[in-house]
Amino acid sequence: MILTALDYRPGIIVLLPLIASCLIYVLGEHILPNYREAITFAAAFPMAALVYSMIPAALAGKEIGFTLLEIVKGVPLQFSVDAAGMIFACVASTLWIVTSCYSIGYMRGHGEKNQTGYYSAFAMCLTATMGLCFSANLLTFFIFFEVLTVATYPLVVHYRDEEGTRSGRKYLAYTLISGQLFFAGIVILYSFTGRMDFVPGGFVNTGDIPMPWMLAVFILMIGAGIVKAGVMPLHSWLPAAMVAPTPVSALLHAVAVVKAGAFCTLRVVLYVFGPEAARFCHGSEILAWMAVATILISSLIAIRKDNLKARLAFSTVGQLSYIILGIAILSPFAATGALYHIVAHAFMKITLFMCAGAIFVTTHRKNISEMIGIGRQMPVTMTCFTLASLAVAGFPFFVGFTSKANIIMGAISMGQPFFVATLIVSALLALTYLMPVVLLAFKRDFYNSQFPVKKEANLPMLIPIMITAACSLILGVMPNFGLHLYGLAAMAGNAIFGLSL
Amino acid sequence: MKNLPAYIVLLPLCSALLSLALSKIHKHLGRDVVFGALVGSLVLSVVQLVRVIQNGPIHYIFGGYKIPYGIEFSVDTINAVIVIMVCMLGVLSCMFAFNFDKNGDALQVGGAYTMHALLVLGMVGMTMTGDVFNLYVFLEITSLTAYCLIAMGGSRGIVSAFRYLLVGTVAATFYLLGVGILYSVTGTLNMSDMAACLKQGNNDSAMLMAMMFLISAFGIKMALFPFHGWQPSAYTHAHTGARPLIAGAMGKIPAYAMFRYLYCIYGKDFKYFRYVLLIIGVISVCGMIYGSVRAMAQKDIRKVLAYSSVAQIGYISLGFAIGSPLALAGAFLHMLGHAFMKGGLFFAAGAISWKYGTFDLNDFGRIYKRMPFTAGLLTVGALSMIGIPPTVGFFSKWYLACGAAQTHEYVYIFVLVLSSLLNAVYFFKVIEKVFVQADKNRKPLHPEGKGVTEAPITIMIPVVTCILMILLLGVFNVKVIDILLISLKGVAL
Amino acid sequence: MRKVLPLILIVICLGASFVTLDFLPEIGDPSSKPNTHTTDYYIEHATTETNAANMVTAVIVDYRAFDTMYETTVMFIAGVAVVLILASHPERKNRIRFRKVRKKESRDGKPVYRTINKEVVIPLIEPMIMLYAIYVLFHGEISLGGGFQAGALLGMTYILDVMVIPERDSLIRLPKDKSTALGGIGTFIYVLTGILCMAGGGVFLEYEKLPIPMHALEKHSTGMLLVEVGVAICVMATIITILNGIMERVHFDDDTD
Amino acid sequence: MMTQIETILAGKGIYFLTLLLLTLGLYGIIVSRNYMKKLICMNIMQVAVIFFFLCFAQKNSGTIPVAMKHIVHAVEYINPLPHGLMLTAIVVSLGTTGVGLALLTRIKEKYGSIEEKDIIEGEKQFR
């Protein structure tokens, strides 16, 4: 990317959580937990502030950033800020604060062990995520992508038990294999084109790579993204990773990891290959149909799950495929929708997960069938849950609607009625698997038998839930509220397809 | 300062020769002198690299005779870098060995450090020399000291050492045979002169024959796949103090010598060059996969690391087999990186055995709570072995893959991918043991006194240095690659 | 299988060696490459440049003196290695004991003269061997001889002394710690010669730059002599070391006693 | 025909013999089960290579390379270089053999035998 202004803010943003992570790892066992958490917040707030401070520049279309050093011969380690990265960065940095706050409540309320390692790895994940957001070229992106893979592993095996170990292995098997294939893809692509930097609309020309190779490279490169995003034949690590504590699930599913997968797909398809090349090699078609299949199948599976977290996990699998589908449709509207769905899904799903966690900490119940009437005990939590569920289903005036509407418009503009139908059907399916939870929770008949008293989760958990639920409502009504996220998404979508605003 | 290359080899030599005499004065005087000399060599080798970068290659001829008649040290940027690597590992492992000589008498302590210094000397000499027969002498010094250091490892050490001795002597004999054939067609022993002579004459069949002997000789010495039989037990049962040096550096130097023969003496004009490269490529690929597969089945960390060396040496020779400048630079970067990874992992294993007296992976459960830095090194080293950025292992793999892509040998890229995945299988097993597996009841062999929480400072310095080197070599790899490319441009394909 | 595979290997190697015959120079061909390319220089210049009539000596301790230095080091390593592997903490039952020489003072009351009386002959021979060794040492560069041979001879005297008459105290006692140190010092003399050359402003082992007031050619001779002395001491010490090593044993950490 | 063979044998037959010696040594190392025999075979290999090198030094009607007043041409002296080199090789092989024998002594002490199968059996008792 050609930078118009030198700006070290992206670098500082990446550095902050890294320092926090190292500090926590080294000092964590020797200082009081309060100081340890203070380190997290000391990194999280300035980071969020710095991210927000760059929004005006991103909105003005300026390419700001800087080159740190030449990381391999001919390719620099470069950070820059563009609209798409900005969206993801805003989401991640905002939700880090929220999740940290929630983590404190959850971890203390639940009396978890290994908290030092948890906070350290968490901060490391954020380093990687921020690096992903601001990477200006494929190699920088890949480096942070792999760091994210490794940094998430301690979170998955957090409980250090048999099951955790097993899902940790599964997680590694999926992500490392796909990561290494991504690596191979990058190398081959680099050898053919000699370029690495992200360009809106892609830099691969249709003649650059002979045809069978082009598809092969495309598949190798999106492989990593769709594994992390949990697209269907490659999703099975995601439900397995549910053994981790709930804030981790929230992070995995809403903030960092799966979004990184979706973001990776976005970068590869729209910023490396570009719409033309992606269409030319038929890669986008394959991607779109995989996404469609995932949306439908995962929703059907989710209906059958009794464990709340598992149900939410399959919901995540489906929702992430919206983003993938939005990318694969290759139209400006769909791309905008896909980007905005990153925001939307983050707020909706994190609310749902945090609610599940709050329920678990307060009542130690995991299964939906045990939660009948829980609305009496935890009315605020369950109200938030309801709001988020409606948002996931894509009700108007909720955040999920804006993004889905955009994707549907994109599908219509590209003349893909089947995709439109899929999206509508899946919205109904989402209602089917989330509404029963709400309805059961507020079932009056059971109010007094199981949950006689009103007892919400502790405040550090409750406040984040309320904030995110409120966000998913407000952003639905006013998509540009506060951070101009919709504006950024639209900008990115237009830039990719070469349209001016 | 014109005698710089000579000083680098003379310092360890003199200290080694006098170490035994000095040990008679005080038990540890010899060892301290050896340590000082190695540090001196390290400093001088850094100076040498700076001078080579500034003024071009150094040709130092002993005795002051003209070039094909005297023995020459020719130092270009590549071997200057490798010499630094060897000296650094020598210093670190010498420091590390301080902790493992407690119950020897003066003779044993002095003798062990004599061997240590001479091993470093042999490797440095092998790297810098420009004379094929001088290389043989250094090769033998390296081997003999290695036999001895391995034999000092105990009852299984002697058997491993004896087997290595047999195989190593076969290798030396093959080397001599190869040199003999080359000598018979050129009449010279100087490498640059030999290269010139070989270009003039039509000696392709002689060269091919010699190359076959040389590949098997260096293959045995560097434990390339079909010739690796001696290596796992030798690395496993070597003396704990010397293991990092043996495992970290000893395999790399014959690899460099092989590079010297392939690219500096034979060169791309050699008629069968492609075939030779193909053979090396095939055996490297087999080795990369075989070593990883065998390493998976091991329960002893020393064995895991030893078999992984079989695989990792394959990376280096794969770089030679690809042959483009980037791939060669990648191979050398891997050589440097792997020295610190493997050396570092053996430092970590040694630290654990110092503290708990065990090498069994099953005893490593959550060792990170007691030994955070050692666990950190195990993690960083393991990630580097797998090739996760920003460690050096990733970047060397990157250059190898880029080189393979440049020459359109895409198979090699997928082999690299496969190999790093196989590495991941057993290295994540190690990480899992260190961080996840339940705590075992381990009794520290040494009481945790004041100030000593993890291990003594002489163990911690190598451990921390290795972590830093793995990361720094990774992040600033372009500087290293630039330095290497100065000399590689002329010889690569 | 174990026997057949190597046999196949042998056949292949022999087959390959037939090919090899093709390009190797003919035996005794004075115009072959190895006999002309560098050799002519050595033969023509050895006497004038190095003042050594024996060209082999000229090659090994002057032109390629650096090799020989490490060759000596290899000797030293071998000695130290043997000691390290075998020496110290002798286990009684494993020690090699020399058979007690049964004194056949007399048979049927008469002294036995049928064999040579070792106690008389050895002390007579030893000085002669030593003298010869010194001769060989000092004449190395002129005629056939040199440090290795001299060192071997010197070591031999010690071996004779210890092995033939083990009861008697030998002239010099060199226990293993002293003999290894001596080996090191012998090689160090060699190195020191080279370092002296550097001190005189030359490169390593450039005898012409030895800082002694002499003619250039004489300096060569002196340098060679110093070097040969070092080699001789090292070789002698190594031989003694190996002998010492065999006579005693090492204690390993996992030994039972 | 016979004369051809004769010239080949006279000119290059010795190489064949040295290589035969070399392969015999290699065969012995691989096949024999006694470590002492292996060591001996190793020595045979080394000697073979020493012979191989010395072959190059030979010159027809050449004399030993000690300068004499009445012989001035380089052609009349045999090649001193391989002899010097092989001196080194001999010393090296001596050192190797010495170390090998010392190791064997220790092995014999530790394992009570130098037969391969006994040693492999004995290795199991040590870690």
mmCIF file of N, CA and C in Angstrom, chain C residues 22 36 39 44-45 50 54 67 70 110 131-132 149 152 154 156 160 175 182 190 197 204 220 222 226 241 247 256:
data_model
loop_
_atom_site.group_PDB
_atom_site.id
_atom_site.type_symbol
_atom_site.label_atom_id
_atom_site.label_comp_id
_atom_site.label_asym_id
_atom_site.label_seq_id
_atom_site.Cartn_x
_atom_site.Cartn_y
_atom_site.Cartn_z
ATOM 1 N N ASP C 22 39.411 -45.704 -15.058
ATOM 2 C CA ASP C 22 39.462 -44.996 -16.312
ATOM 3 C C ASP C 22 40.171 -43.646 -16.195
ATOM 4 N N THR C 36 52.779 -33.223 -11.299
ATOM 5 C CA THR C 36 53.344 -32.024 -11.916
ATOM 6 C C THR C 36 52.817 -30.734 -11.295
ATOM 7 N N THR C 39 53.669 -30.377 -7.326
ATOM 8 C CA THR C 39 54.832 -31.107 -6.843
ATOM 9 C C THR C 39 56.131 -30.510 -7.316
ATOM 10 N N GLU C 44 61.463 -28.404 -6.538
ATOM 11 C CA GLU C 44 62.467 -27.465 -6.992
ATOM 12 C C GLU C 44 62.827 -26.426 -5.945
ATOM 13 N N HIS C 45 61.854 -26.075 -5.120
ATOM 14 C CA HIS C 45 62.116 -24.973 -4.204
ATOM 15 C C HIS C 45 62.387 -25.384 -2.765
ATOM 16 N N THR C 50 63.483 -23.568 2.032
ATOM 17 C CA THR C 50 63.309 -23.980 3.420
ATOM 18 C C THR C 50 64.573 -24.545 4.036
ATOM 19 N N ASN C 54 65.375 -32.904 2.989
ATOM 20 C CA ASN C 54 64.300 -33.879 2.945
ATOM 21 C C ASN C 54 63.005 -33.174 2.581
ATOM 22 N N ASP C 67 49.003 -27.998 8.942
ATOM 23 C CA ASP C 67 48.411 -29.338 9.034
ATOM 24 C C ASP C 67 49.066 -30.143 10.144
ATOM 25 N N TYR C 70 48.080 -29.537 13.665
ATOM 26 C CA TYR C 70 46.838 -30.188 14.097
ATOM 27 C C TYR C 70 46.978 -31.698 14.161
ATOM 28 N N LYS C 110 72.381 -73.603 39.581
ATOM 29 C CA LYS C 110 73.281 -72.850 38.711
ATOM 30 C C LYS C 110 72.551 -71.633 38.144
ATOM 31 N N LEU C 131 69.560 -41.694 22.455
ATOM 32 C CA LEU C 131 70.539 -40.964 21.643
ATOM 33 C C LEU C 131 70.131 -40.994 20.181
ATOM 34 N N TYR C 132 69.717 -42.153 19.770
ATOM 35 C CA TYR C 132 69.278 -42.301 18.384
ATOM 36 C C TYR C 132 68.078 -41.410 18.118
ATOM 37 N N GLN C 149 59.022 -39.709 14.610
ATOM 38 C CA GLN C 149 59.845 -40.886 14.842
ATOM 39 C C GLN C 149 60.594 -40.755 16.158
ATOM 40 N N ALA C 152 58.311 -41.232 19.027
ATOM 41 C CA ALA C 152 57.962 -42.638 19.205
ATOM 42 C C ALA C 152 59.084 -43.391 19.883
ATOM 43 N N LEU C 154 61.397 -42.158 21.872
ATOM 44 C CA LEU C 154 61.498 -41.754 23.269
ATOM 45 C C LEU C 154 60.423 -42.431 24.114
ATOM 46 N N MET C 156 59.080 -45.142 23.422
ATOM 47 C CA MET C 156 59.408 -46.558 23.480
ATOM 48 C C MET C 156 60.312 -46.876 24.660
ATOM 49 N N LEU C 160 59.543 -49.575 27.428
ATOM 50 C CA LEU C 160 60.478 -50.649 27.754
ATOM 51 C C LEU C 160 60.743 -50.672 29.251
ATOM 52 N N PRO C 175 53.279 -39.892 35.837
ATOM 53 C CA PRO C 175 51.894 -40.329 36.001
ATOM 54 C C PRO C 175 50.995 -39.611 34.996
ATOM 55 N N LEU C 182 52.109 -32.734 29.775
ATOM 56 C CA LEU C 182 53.325 -32.641 28.968
ATOM 57 C C LEU C 182 52.990 -32.705 27.484
ATOM 58 N N TYR C 190 55.084 -26.091 19.621
ATOM 59 C CA TYR C 190 54.823 -25.941 18.185
ATOM 60 C C TYR C 190 54.069 -24.637 17.928
ATOM 61 N N CYS C 197 56.681 -16.299 15.211
ATOM 62 C CA CYS C 197 56.747 -15.757 13.860
ATOM 63 C C CYS C 197 55.817 -14.560 13.714
ATOM 64 N N PHE C 204 51.367 -16.542 10.652
ATOM 65 C CA PHE C 204 51.572 -17.701 11.504
ATOM 66 C C PHE C 204 52.470 -18.715 10.802
ATOM 67 N N HIS C 220 64.681 -20.768 9.027
ATOM 68 C CA HIS C 220 63.819 -21.900 8.640
ATOM 69 C C HIS C 220 64.213 -23.150 9.406
ATOM 70 N N THR C 222 65.868 -23.397 12.170
ATOM 71 C CA THR C 222 65.581 -23.282 13.593
ATOM 72 C C THR C 222 64.105 -23.502 13.860
ATOM 73 N N LEU C 226 62.506 -26.342 16.243
ATOM 74 C CA LEU C 226 61.612 -26.078 17.380
ATOM 75 C C LEU C 226 60.333 -26.881 17.249
ATOM 76 N N THR C 241 51.104 -41.475 27.898
ATOM 77 C CA THR C 241 49.748 -41.296 28.405
ATOM 78 C C THR C 241 48.882 -42.507 28.134
ATOM 79 N N MET C 247 46.838 -48.672 32.079
ATOM 80 C CA MET C 247 47.128 -49.272 33.380
ATOM 81 C C MET C 247 46.138 -48.848 34.456
ATOM 82 N N THR C 256 29.101 -48.799 39.649
ATOM 83 C CA THR C 256 28.419 -49.273 40.848
ATOM 84 C C THR C 256 29.197 -48.961 42.131
#
